[in-house]
PDB file of C-alpha atoms in Angstrom:
ATOM      1  CA  MET A   4       7.317  -1.566   0.481  1.00  0.00           C
ATOM      2  CA  PHE A   5       8.603  -3.226  -2.639  1.00  0.00           C
ATOM      3  CA  GLY A   6       6.089  -6.069  -2.245  1.00  0.00           C
ATOM      4  CA  GLY A   7       3.219  -3.584  -2.101  1.00  0.00           C
ATOM      5  CA  GLY A   8       4.415  -1.921  -5.282  1.00  0.00           C
ATOM      6  CA  VAL A   9       4.614  -5.282  -7.011  1.00  0.00           C
ATOM      7  CA  ALA A  10       1.085  -6.132  -5.817  1.00  0.00           C
ATOM      8  CA  VAL A  11      -0.321  -2.843  -7.120  1.00  0.00           C
ATOM      9  CA  GLY A  12       1.487  -3.183 -10.424  1.00  0.00           C
ATOM     10  CA  GLY A  13       0.377  -6.785 -10.815  1.00  0.00           C
ATOM     11  CA  ALA A  14      -3.233  -5.934 -10.010  1.00  0.00           C
ATOM     12  CA  ALA A  15      -3.217  -3.103 -12.546  1.00  0.00           C
ATOM     13  CA  TYR A  16      -1.600  -5.308 -15.182  1.00  0.00           C
ATOM     14  CA  LEU A  17      -4.082  -8.140 -14.678  1.00  0.00           C
ATOM     15  CA  GLY A  18      -7.069  -5.786 -14.782  1.00  0.00           C
ATOM     16  CA  ALA A  19      -8.194  -6.380 -11.210  1.00  0.00           C
ATOM     17  CA  SER A  20     -11.172  -4.485  -9.862  1.00  0.00           C
ATOM     18  CA  TRP A  21     -10.844  -1.158  -8.031  1.00  0.00           C
ATOM     19  CA  TRP A  22     -11.227  -2.638  -4.543  1.00  0.00           C
ATOM     20  CA  VAL A  23      -8.240  -4.955  -5.057  1.00  0.00           C
ATOM     21  CA  PHE A  24      -6.162  -1.952  -6.041  1.00  0.00           C
ATOM     22  CA  LEU A  25      -7.462   0.023  -3.035  1.00  0.00           C
ATOM     23  CA  CYS A  26      -6.728  -2.799  -0.604  1.00  0.00           C
ATOM     24  CA  SER A  27      -3.187  -3.222  -1.875  1.00  0.00           C
ATOM     25  CA  VAL A  28      -2.542   0.527  -1.583  1.00  0.00           C
ATOM     26  CA  LEU A  29      -3.918   0.574   1.986  1.00  0.00           C
ATOM     27  CA  CYS A  30      -1.819  -2.437   2.965  1.00  0.00           C
ATOM     28  CA  THR A  31       1.269  -0.763   1.576  1.00  0.00           C
ATOM     29  CA  ALA A  32       0.508   2.426   3.528  1.00  0.00           C
ATOM     30  CA  ILE A  33      -0.089   0.508   6.760  1.00  0.00           C
ATOM     31  CA  ALA A  34       3.150  -1.416   6.313  1.00  0.00           C
ATOM     32  CA  GLY A  35       5.023   1.858   5.822  1.00  0.00           C
ATOM     33  CA  VAL A  36       3.925   3.425   9.124  1.00  0.00           C
ATOM     34  CA  PRO A  37       6.529   1.648  11.308  1.00  0.00           C
ATOM     35  CA  ALA A  38       9.260   2.766   8.935  1.00  0.00           C
ATOM     36  CA  VAL A  39       8.336   6.409   9.563  1.00  0.00           C
ATOM     37  CA  LEU A  40       7.957   6.257  13.358  1.00  0.00           C
ATOM     38  CA  PRO A  41      11.051   6.556  15.535  1.00  0.00           C
ATOM     39  CA  GLN A  42      12.434   3.261  16.834  1.00  0.00           C
ATOM     40  CA  GLU A  43      13.753   4.395  20.218  1.00  0.00           C
ATOM     41  CA  SER A  44      11.142   4.185  22.963  1.00  0.00           C
ATOM     42  CA  GLU A  45      11.882   7.695  24.298  1.00  0.00           C
ATOM     43  CA  HIS A  46      11.457   9.206  20.845  1.00  0.00           C
ATOM     44  CA  ARG A  47       8.248   7.259  20.274  1.00  0.00           C
ATOM     45  CA  ARG A  48       6.956   8.527  23.598  1.00  0.00           C
ATOM     46  CA  ASP A  49       7.772  12.110  22.606  1.00  0.00           C
ATOM     47  CA  VAL A  50       5.994  11.739  19.255  1.00  0.00           C
ATOM     48  CA  MET A  51       2.865  10.374  20.937  1.00  0.00           C
ATOM     49  CA  ARG A  52       2.980  13.051  23.643  1.00  0.00           C
ATOM     50  CA  GLU A  53       3.175  15.843  21.056  1.00  0.00           C
ATOM     51  CA  PHE A  54       0.389  14.253  19.013  1.00  0.00           C
ATOM     52  CA  LEU A  55      -1.901  14.120  22.057  1.00  0.00           C
ATOM     53  CA  ARG A  56      -1.028  17.709  23.016  1.00  0.00           C
ATOM     54  CA  HIS A  57      -1.885  18.822  19.512  1.00  0.00           C
ATOM     55  CA  ARG A  58      -5.243  17.032  19.621  1.00  0.00           C
ATOM     56  CA  GLU A  59      -6.051  18.545  23.009  1.00  0.00           C
ATOM     57  CA  ARG A  60      -5.117  22.029  21.773  1.00  0.00           C
ATOM     58  CA  MET A  61      -7.310  21.647  18.672  1.00  0.00           C
ATOM     59  CA  TYR A  62     -10.211  20.374  20.800  1.00  0.00           C
ATOM     60  CA  ARG A  63      -9.962  23.382  23.096  1.00  0.00           C
ATOM     61  CA  LEU A  64      -9.798  25.794  20.167  1.00  0.00           C
ATOM     62  CA  ARG A  65     -12.897  24.263  18.584  1.00  0.00           C
ATOM     63  CA  HIS A  66     -14.988  24.106  21.748  1.00  0.00           C
ATOM     64  CA  GLU A  67     -13.971  27.294  23.537  1.00  0.00           C
ATOM     65  CA  ARG A  68     -14.826  29.647  20.698  1.00  0.00           C
ATOM     66  CA  PRO A  69     -17.207  32.457  21.627  1.00  0.00           C
ATOM     67  CA  PRO A  70     -20.649  32.027  20.067  1.00  0.00           C
ATOM     68  CA  SER A  71     -21.029  33.815  16.758  1.00  0.00           C
ATOM     69  CA  ARG A  72     -23.110  36.953  16.536  1.00  0.00           C
ATOM     70  CA  THR A  73     -25.257  35.730  13.685  1.00  0.00           C
ATOM     71  CA  THR A  74     -27.991  33.204  14.217  1.00  0.00           C
ATOM     72  CA  GLY A  75     -27.797  31.826  10.719  1.00  0.00           C
ATOM     73  CA  ARG A  76     -30.998  33.563   9.590  1.00  0.00           C
ATOM     74  CA  ARG A  77     -31.004  35.940   6.705  1.00  0.00           C
ATOM     75  CA  THR A  78     -32.876  39.170   6.889  1.00  0.00           C
ATOM     76  CA  ALA A  79     -34.173  40.657   3.694  1.00  0.00           C
TER      77      ALA A  79
END
């Protein structure tokens, strides 16, 4: 994490272009993901299971909605 901060600060100080700044921020974010996830395999499994359940629930809510009453046309 500290290395990413140094890279971003150095790029800003040296006047690097926007894509260098963006890449360094993305690399820092990607490197931080393992620090946030649980390290025990059972806990990791539970996190992934809940994530997939959430996605499935959202999919069902989006696709099982009753059709709306309006057709999208305006009547004057």
